[in-house]
Coordinates of C-alpha atoms and ligand atoms in Angstrom, one line a residue:
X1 CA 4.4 36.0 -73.4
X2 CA 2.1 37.4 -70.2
X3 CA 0.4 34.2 -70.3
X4 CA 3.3 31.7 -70.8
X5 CA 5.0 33.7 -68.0
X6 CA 1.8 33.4 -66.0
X7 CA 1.8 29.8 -66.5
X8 CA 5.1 29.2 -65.7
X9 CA 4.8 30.7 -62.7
X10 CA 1.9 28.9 -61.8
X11 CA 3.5 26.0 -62.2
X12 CA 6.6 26.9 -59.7
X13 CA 4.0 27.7 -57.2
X14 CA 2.0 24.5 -57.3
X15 CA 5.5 22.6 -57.6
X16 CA 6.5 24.3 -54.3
X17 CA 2.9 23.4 -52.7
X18 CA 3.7 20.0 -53.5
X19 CA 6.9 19.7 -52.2
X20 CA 5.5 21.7 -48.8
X21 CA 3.1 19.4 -48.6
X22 CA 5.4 16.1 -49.2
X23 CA 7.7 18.0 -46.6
X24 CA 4.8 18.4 -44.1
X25 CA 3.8 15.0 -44.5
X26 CA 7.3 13.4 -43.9
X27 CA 7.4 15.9 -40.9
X28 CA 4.5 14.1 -39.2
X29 CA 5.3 10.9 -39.5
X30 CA 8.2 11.2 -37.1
X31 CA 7.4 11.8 -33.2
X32 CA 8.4 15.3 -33.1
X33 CA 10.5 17.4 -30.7
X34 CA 8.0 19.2 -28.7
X35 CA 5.8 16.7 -26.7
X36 CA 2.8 16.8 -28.6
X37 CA -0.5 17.5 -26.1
X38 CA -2.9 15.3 -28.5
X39 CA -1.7 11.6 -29.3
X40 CA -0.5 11.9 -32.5
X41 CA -1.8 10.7 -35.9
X42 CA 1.2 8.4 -36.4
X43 CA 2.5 4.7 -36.4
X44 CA 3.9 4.2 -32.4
X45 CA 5.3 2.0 -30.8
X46 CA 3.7 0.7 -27.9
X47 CA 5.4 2.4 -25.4
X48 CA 4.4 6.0 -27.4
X49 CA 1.1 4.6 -27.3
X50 CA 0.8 3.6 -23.8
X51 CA 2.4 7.0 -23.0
X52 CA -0.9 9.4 -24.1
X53 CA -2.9 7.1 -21.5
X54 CA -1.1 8.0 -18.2
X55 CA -2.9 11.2 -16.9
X56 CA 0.1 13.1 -17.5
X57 CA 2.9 12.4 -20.3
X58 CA 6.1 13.1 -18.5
X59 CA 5.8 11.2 -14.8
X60 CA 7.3 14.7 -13.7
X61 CA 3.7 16.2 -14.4
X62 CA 1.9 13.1 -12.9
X63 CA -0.4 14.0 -9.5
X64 CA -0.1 10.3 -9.0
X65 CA 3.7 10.0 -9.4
X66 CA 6.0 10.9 -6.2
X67 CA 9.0 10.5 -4.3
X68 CA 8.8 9.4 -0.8
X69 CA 11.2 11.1 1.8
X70 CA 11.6 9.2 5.6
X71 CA 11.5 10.6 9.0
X72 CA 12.3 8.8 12.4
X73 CA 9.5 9.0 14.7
X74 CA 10.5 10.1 18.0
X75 CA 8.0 9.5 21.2
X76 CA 8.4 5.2 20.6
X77 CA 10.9 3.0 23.1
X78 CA 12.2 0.1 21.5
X79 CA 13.6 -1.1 24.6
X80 CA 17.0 -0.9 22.9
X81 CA 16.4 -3.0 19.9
X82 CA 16.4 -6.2 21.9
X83 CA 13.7 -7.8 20.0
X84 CA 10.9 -8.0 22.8
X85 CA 9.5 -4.4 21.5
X86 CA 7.8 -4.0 18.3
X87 CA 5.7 -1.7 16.8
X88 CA 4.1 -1.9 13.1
X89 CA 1.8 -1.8 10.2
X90 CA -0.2 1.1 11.8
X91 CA -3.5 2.3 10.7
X92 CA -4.0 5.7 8.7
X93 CA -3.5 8.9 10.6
X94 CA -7.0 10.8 11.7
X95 CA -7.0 14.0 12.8
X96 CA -9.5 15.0 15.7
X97 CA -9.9 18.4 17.7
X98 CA -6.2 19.0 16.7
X99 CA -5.0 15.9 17.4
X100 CA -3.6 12.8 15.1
X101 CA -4.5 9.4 16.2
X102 CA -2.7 5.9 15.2
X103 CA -3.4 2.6 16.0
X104 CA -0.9 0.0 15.3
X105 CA 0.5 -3.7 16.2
X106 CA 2.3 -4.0 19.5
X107 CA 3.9 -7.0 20.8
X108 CA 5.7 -6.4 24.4
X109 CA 7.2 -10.6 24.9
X110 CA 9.8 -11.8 27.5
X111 CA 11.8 -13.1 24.3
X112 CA 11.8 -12.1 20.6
X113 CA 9.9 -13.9 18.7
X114 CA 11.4 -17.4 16.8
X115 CA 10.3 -17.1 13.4
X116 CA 7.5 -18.4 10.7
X117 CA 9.0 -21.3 10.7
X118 CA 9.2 -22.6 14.1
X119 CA 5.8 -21.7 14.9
X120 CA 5.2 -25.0 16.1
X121 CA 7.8 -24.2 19.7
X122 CA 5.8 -20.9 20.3
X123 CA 4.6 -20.9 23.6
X124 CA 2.2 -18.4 25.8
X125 CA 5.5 -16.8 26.4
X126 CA 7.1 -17.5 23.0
X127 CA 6.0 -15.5 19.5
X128 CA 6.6 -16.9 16.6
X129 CA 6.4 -14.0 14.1
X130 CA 6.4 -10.1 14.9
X131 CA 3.1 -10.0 15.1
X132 CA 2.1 -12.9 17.1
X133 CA 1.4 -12.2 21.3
X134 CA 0.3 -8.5 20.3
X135 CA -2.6 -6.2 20.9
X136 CA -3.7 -2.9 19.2
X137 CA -1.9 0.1 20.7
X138 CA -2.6 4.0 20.2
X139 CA -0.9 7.2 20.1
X140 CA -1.7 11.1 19.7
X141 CA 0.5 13.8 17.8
X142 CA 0.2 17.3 17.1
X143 CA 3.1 17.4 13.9
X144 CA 3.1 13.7 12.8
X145 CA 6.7 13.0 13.8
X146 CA 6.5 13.0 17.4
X147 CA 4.1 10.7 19.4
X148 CA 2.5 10.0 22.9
X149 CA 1.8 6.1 23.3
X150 CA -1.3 6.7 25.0
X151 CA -1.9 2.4 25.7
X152 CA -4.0 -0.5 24.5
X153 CA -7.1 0.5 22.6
X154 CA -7.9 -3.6 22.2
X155 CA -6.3 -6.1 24.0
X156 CA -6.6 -9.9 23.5
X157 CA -10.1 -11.3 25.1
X158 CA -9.7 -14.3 27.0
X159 CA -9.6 -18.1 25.7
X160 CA -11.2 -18.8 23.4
X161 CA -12.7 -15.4 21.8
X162 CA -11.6 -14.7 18.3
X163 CA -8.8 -13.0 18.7
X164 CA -7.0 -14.5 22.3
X165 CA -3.9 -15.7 20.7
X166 CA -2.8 -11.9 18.8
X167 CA -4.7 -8.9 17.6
X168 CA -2.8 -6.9 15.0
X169 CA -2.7 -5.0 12.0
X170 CA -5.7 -2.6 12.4
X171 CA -7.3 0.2 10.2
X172 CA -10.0 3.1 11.2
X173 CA -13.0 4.1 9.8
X174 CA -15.1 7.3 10.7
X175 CA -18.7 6.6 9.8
X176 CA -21.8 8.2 11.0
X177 CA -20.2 10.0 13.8
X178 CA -18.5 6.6 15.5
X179 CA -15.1 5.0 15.0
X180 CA -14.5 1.2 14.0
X181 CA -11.4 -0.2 14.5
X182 CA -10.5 -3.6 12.3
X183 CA -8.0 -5.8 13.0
X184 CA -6.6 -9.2 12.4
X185 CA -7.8 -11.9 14.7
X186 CA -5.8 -14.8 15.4
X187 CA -6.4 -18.0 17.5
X188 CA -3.4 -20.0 17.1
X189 CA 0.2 -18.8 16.5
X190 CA 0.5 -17.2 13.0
X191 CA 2.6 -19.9 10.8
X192 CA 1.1 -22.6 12.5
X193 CA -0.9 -23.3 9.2
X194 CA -0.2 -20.3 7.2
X195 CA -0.9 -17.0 8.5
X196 CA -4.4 -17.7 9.7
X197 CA -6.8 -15.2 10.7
X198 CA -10.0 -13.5 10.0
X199 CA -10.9 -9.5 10.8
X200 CA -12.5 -8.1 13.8
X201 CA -14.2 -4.9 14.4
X202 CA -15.0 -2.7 17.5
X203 CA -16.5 0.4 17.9
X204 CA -16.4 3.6 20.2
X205 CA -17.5 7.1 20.7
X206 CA -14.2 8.4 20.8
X207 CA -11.2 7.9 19.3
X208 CA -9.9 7.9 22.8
X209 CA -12.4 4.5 23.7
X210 CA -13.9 2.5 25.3
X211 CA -14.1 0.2 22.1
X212 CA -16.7 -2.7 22.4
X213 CA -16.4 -5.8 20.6
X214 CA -18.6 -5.4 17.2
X215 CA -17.8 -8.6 15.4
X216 CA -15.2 -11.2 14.6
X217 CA -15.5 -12.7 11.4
X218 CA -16.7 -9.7 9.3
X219 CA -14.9 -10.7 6.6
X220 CA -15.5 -13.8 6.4
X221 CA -13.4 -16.2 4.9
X222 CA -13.5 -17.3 1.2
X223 CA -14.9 -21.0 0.4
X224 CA -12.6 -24.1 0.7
X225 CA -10.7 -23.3 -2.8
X226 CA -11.3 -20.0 -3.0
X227 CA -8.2 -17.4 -3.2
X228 CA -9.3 -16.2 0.3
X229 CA -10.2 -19.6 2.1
X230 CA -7.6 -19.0 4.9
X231 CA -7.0 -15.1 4.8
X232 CA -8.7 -11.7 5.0
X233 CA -5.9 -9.7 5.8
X234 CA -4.5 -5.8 6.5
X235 CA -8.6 -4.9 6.5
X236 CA -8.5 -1.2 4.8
X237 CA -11.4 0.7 4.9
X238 CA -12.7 4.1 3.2
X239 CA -16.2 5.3 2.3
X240 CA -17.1 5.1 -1.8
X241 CA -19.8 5.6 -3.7
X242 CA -22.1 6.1 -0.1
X243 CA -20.9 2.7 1.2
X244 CA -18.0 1.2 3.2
X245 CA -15.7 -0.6 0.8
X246 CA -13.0 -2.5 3.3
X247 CA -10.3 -3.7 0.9
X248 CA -8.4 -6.5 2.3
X249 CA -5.7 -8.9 1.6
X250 CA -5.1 -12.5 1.1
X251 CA -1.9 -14.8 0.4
X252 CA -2.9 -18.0 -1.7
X253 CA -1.3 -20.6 -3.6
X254 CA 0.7 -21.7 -0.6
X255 CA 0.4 -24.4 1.5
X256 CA 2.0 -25.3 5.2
X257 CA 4.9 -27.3 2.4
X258 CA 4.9 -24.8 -0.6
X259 CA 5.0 -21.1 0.7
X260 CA 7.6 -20.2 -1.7
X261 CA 4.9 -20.6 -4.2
X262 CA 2.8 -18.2 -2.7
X263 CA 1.0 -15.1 -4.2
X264 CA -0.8 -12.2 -3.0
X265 CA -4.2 -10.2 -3.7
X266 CA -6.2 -8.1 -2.4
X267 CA -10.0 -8.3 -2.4
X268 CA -13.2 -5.5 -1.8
X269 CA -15.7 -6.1 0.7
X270 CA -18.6 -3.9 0.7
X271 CA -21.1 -3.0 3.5
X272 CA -23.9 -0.1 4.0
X273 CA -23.1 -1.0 8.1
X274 CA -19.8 -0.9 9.6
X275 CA -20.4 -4.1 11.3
X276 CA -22.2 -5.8 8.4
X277 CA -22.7 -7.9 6.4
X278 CA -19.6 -7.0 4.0
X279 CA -20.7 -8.4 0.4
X280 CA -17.6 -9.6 -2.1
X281 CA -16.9 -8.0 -5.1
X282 CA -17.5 -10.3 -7.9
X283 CA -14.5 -9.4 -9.8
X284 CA -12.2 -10.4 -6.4
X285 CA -9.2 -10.4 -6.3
X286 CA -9.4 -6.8 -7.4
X287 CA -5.8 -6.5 -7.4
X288 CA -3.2 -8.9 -8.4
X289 CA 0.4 -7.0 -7.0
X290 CA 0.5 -5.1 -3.8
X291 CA 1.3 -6.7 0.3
X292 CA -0.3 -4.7 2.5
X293 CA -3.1 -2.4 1.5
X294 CA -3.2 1.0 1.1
X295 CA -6.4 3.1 -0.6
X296 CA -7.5 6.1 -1.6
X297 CA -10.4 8.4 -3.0
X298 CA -8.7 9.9 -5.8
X299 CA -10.5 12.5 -8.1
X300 CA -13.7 10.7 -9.2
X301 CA -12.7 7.3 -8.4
X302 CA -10.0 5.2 -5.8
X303 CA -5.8 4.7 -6.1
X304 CA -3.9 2.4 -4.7
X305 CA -0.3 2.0 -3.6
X306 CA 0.9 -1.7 -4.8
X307 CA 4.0 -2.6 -3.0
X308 CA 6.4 -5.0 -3.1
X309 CA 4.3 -8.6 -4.4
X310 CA 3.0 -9.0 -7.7
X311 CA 3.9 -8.4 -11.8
X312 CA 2.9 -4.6 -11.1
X313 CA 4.9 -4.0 -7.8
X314 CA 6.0 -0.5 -7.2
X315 CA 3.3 1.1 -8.5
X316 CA 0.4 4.0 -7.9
X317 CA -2.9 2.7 -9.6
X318 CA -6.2 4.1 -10.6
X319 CA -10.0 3.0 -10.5
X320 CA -12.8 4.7 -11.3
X321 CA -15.1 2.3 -9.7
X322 CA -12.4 1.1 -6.7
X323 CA -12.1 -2.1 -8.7
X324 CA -10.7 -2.0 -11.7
X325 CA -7.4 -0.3 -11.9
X326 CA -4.6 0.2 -14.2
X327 CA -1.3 1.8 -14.0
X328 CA -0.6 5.5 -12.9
X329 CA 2.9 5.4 -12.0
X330 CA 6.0 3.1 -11.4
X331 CA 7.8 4.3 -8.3
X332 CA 11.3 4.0 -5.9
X333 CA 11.2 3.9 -2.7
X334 CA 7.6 3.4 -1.2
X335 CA 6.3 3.0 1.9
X336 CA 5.8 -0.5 3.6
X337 CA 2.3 -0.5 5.3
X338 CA 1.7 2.4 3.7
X339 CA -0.9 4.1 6.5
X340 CA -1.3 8.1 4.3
X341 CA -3.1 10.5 6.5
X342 CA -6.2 11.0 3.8
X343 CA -8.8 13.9 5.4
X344 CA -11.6 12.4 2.8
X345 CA -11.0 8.8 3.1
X346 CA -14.5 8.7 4.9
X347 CA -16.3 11.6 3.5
X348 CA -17.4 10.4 0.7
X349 CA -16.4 12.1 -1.8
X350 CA -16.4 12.0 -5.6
X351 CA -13.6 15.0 -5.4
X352 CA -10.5 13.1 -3.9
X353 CA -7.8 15.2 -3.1
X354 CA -4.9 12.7 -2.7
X355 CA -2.2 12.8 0.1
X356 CA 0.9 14.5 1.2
X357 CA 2.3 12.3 4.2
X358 CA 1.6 9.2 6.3
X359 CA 3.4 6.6 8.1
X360 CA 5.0 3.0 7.5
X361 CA 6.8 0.5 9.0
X362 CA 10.2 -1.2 8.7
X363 CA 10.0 -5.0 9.7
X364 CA 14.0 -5.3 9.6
X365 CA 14.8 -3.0 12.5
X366 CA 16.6 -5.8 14.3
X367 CA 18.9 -9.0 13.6
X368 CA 17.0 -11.8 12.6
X369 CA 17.2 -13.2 16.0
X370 CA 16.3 -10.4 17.6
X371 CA 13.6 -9.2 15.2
X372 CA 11.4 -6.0 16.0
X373 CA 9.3 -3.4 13.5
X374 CA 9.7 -0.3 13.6
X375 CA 7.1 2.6 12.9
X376 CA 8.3 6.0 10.5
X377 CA 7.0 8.8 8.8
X378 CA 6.8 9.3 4.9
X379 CA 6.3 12.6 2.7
X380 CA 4.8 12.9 -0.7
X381 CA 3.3 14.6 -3.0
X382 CA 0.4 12.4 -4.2
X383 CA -1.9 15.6 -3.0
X384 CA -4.0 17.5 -6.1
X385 CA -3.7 20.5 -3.4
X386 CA 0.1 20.7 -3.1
X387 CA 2.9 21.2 -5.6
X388 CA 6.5 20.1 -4.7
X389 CA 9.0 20.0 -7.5
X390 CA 11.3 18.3 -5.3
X391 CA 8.8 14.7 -5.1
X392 CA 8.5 14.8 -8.5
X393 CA 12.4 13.8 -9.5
X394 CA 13.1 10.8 -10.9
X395 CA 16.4 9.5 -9.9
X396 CA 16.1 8.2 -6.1
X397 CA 20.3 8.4 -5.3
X398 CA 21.3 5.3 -2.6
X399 CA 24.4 6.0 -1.3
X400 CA 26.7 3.0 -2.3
X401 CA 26.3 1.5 0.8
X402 CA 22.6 0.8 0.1
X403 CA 23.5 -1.4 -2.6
X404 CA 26.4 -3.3 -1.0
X405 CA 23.9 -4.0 2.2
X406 CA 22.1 -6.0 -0.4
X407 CA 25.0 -8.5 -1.3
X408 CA 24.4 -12.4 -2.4
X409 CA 25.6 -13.4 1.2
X410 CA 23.0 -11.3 2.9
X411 CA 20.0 -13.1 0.1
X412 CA 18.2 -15.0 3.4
X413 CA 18.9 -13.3 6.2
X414 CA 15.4 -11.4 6.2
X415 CA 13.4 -11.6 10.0
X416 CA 10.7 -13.2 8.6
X417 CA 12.2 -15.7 7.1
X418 CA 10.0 -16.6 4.6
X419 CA 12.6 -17.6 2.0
X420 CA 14.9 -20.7 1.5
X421 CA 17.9 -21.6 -0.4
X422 CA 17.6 -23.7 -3.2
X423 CA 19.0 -26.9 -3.5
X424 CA 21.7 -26.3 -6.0
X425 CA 22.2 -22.3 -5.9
X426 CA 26.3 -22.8 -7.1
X427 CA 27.1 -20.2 -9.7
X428 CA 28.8 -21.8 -12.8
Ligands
AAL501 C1 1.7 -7.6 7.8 C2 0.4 -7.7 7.2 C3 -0.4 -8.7 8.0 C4 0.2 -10.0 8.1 C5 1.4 -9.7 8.9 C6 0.8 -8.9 10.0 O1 2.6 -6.7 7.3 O2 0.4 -8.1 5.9 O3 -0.3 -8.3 9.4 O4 -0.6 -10.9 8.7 O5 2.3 -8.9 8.1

């Protein structure tokens, strides 16, 4: 009797066991409630899967996820939006002896300018785009937001130096003790045959000048065929692994006839002198989405802000070796031209602490006939050193308005008009 007793209940014990066990093991095999820290043993779906690979798992928790919040700049005369005054894709902020420094694009013209497309009626008088008839412009800040034009840093060298018909778009580099300043470097009205231009640097002691001419050409030009064979564009640089690495971009697949066709990508150029030689990556184009560029050291390796071209536009990415990146984040809202004010972009370090503000541009400040850029201010919290709940929400709430700006009617009427209607757009 003990023993049948002690059997039986033997038995009920090792029947619940079992039934624990089947219950555990049913448990598991469903993505549970409570986000699990390690990727689960489980079958996923891809999206689960692809989920354990972002450096956090809610976007919330992401260092490379963020909001970005606008401010007007004040300190900037747009000679009341006529179109003859235009400022735009400025360079990162530096901060010297208390003092921020920019460089940007400036065009001053009698008229505004007449568009991509008319390139061939610009005159010495005429632009065709924004950011033809311009030279590189600087100014100081103490807060960010607002600014003392200070004048030209580089103006256009006579006919026929690199450079005489526009200088725009530059970046800065801190190197050594010296600043370099590159720019685009145009002979010939930009959409003449594309937007054709290589990158020119110059140097000075002083963020304050005199610059002297260091180079045109530095980047040079890919082959005839090659992605880059008419473009090394929006010339970005930062200091990586102990060397300069100048990202830069380039528009291909486009011809003077077929620009609708066009794509866009972005290349590394890498130098041990800030005047050269610049060697190509061999895996260029390192990035396939992205306009202008924007670069970052970022923990042991570089991000990137790609923005508006490309399968993977809207989005932070992450390299551990500046040229291979992947996806970090999928974001609303970001900054055009992104310029970020990054105090180790040149120090080299293998620690990057990220960003909290920079500025931008707007290239639709004006009508399309009277088309001007405009220069603002973005906040962030891409920074490992700063915590701000409020960056990390996901909804971005436009006001209605927002939307309706962007009705079918409105589809062409961009500044640069880049875009045509095709032939048969009637709606069934
Ligand atoms: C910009 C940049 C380059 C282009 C033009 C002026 O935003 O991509 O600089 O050449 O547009």
């Amino acid at each position: 009797m003990k023993y049948t007793l002690l059997i039986v209940t033997a038995l009920i014990l090792l029947a619940s066991c079992q039934n624990k066990e089947q219950t555990t093991t049913v448990e598991n095999k469903v993505f549970p409630f409570a986000m699990p820290e390690e990727k689960p043993n489980i079958p996923m779906s891809a999206s689960t899967e692809r989920m354990f690979e972002y450096e956090a798992k809610r976007v919330q928790d992401n260092e490379l996820f963020s909001q970005f919040k606008y401010t007007r700049l004040q300190g900037f005369d747009y000679n009341n939006g006529d179109g003859t005054v235009s400022r735009r894709d400025p360079s990162r902020p530096i901060l010297v002896d208390g003092k921020y420094y920019i460089w940007y694009t400036k065009r001053h013209t009698q008229v505004p300018p007449i568009g991509y497309s008319r390139a061939k009626e610009a005159t010495d008088i005429i632009p065709s785009t924004d950011w033809d008839l311009c030279d590189i412009w600087y100014a100081t800040s103490t807060d960010g937001i607002t600014w003392e034009e200070q004048g030209a840093a580089v103006e256009r060298p006579e006919k026929p130096k690199s450079g005489w018909r526009s200088l725009a778009t530059p970046d800065i580099l801190i190197w050594k003790g010296k600043y370099y300043l590159y720019y685009q470097a145009f002979d010939e009205p930009s959409g003449l045959r594309g937007d054709l231009c290589p990158v020119s640097v110059s140097y000075a002691d002083s963020p304050e000048g005199p610059w002297t001419h260091g180079g045109d050409a530095v980047i040079p030009f890919g082959k005839e065929g090659e992605w880059d064979q008419n473009a090394t564009h929006d010339p970005h640089p930062i200091v990586f692994n102990g060397k300069i690495y100048i990202y830069y971009k380039a528009a291909y697949n486009k011809w003077p006839d077929n620009r609708d066709k066009y794509a866009v990508a972005h290349g590394l150029a890498i130098a041990e002198d800030p005047l050269g030689p610049f060697e190509k990556h061999p895996q260029n184009p390192v990035m396939q989405s992205g306009h202008e560029t924007c670069y970052f050291p970022f923990r042991d390796g570089v991000a990137t802000l790609a923005i508006k071209d490309g399968n993977e536009r809207e989005t932070i990415q992450f390299s551990k070796d500046g040229a291979n990146f992947e996806i970090a984040s999928v974001v609303t809202l970001p900054p055009t031209a992104a310029a970020p004010f990054v105090p180790d972009a040149f120090t080299n370090t293998s620690d990057g602490r990220g960003f909290t503000w920079g500025l931008c541009h707007f290239v639709n400040a004006g009508t399309p006939e009277k088309s001007y850029s405009i220069m603002a201010r973005f906040d962030c919290d891409l920074s490992l050193d700063y915590d701000e709940s409020g960056y990390k929400q996901t909804g971005v709430w436009f006001s209605p308005d927002i939307y309706f700006e962007q009705s079918p009617e409105k589809m062409y009427d961009h500044p640069e008009g880049r875009y045509k209607k095709s032939a048969d757009s009637s709606k069934q």
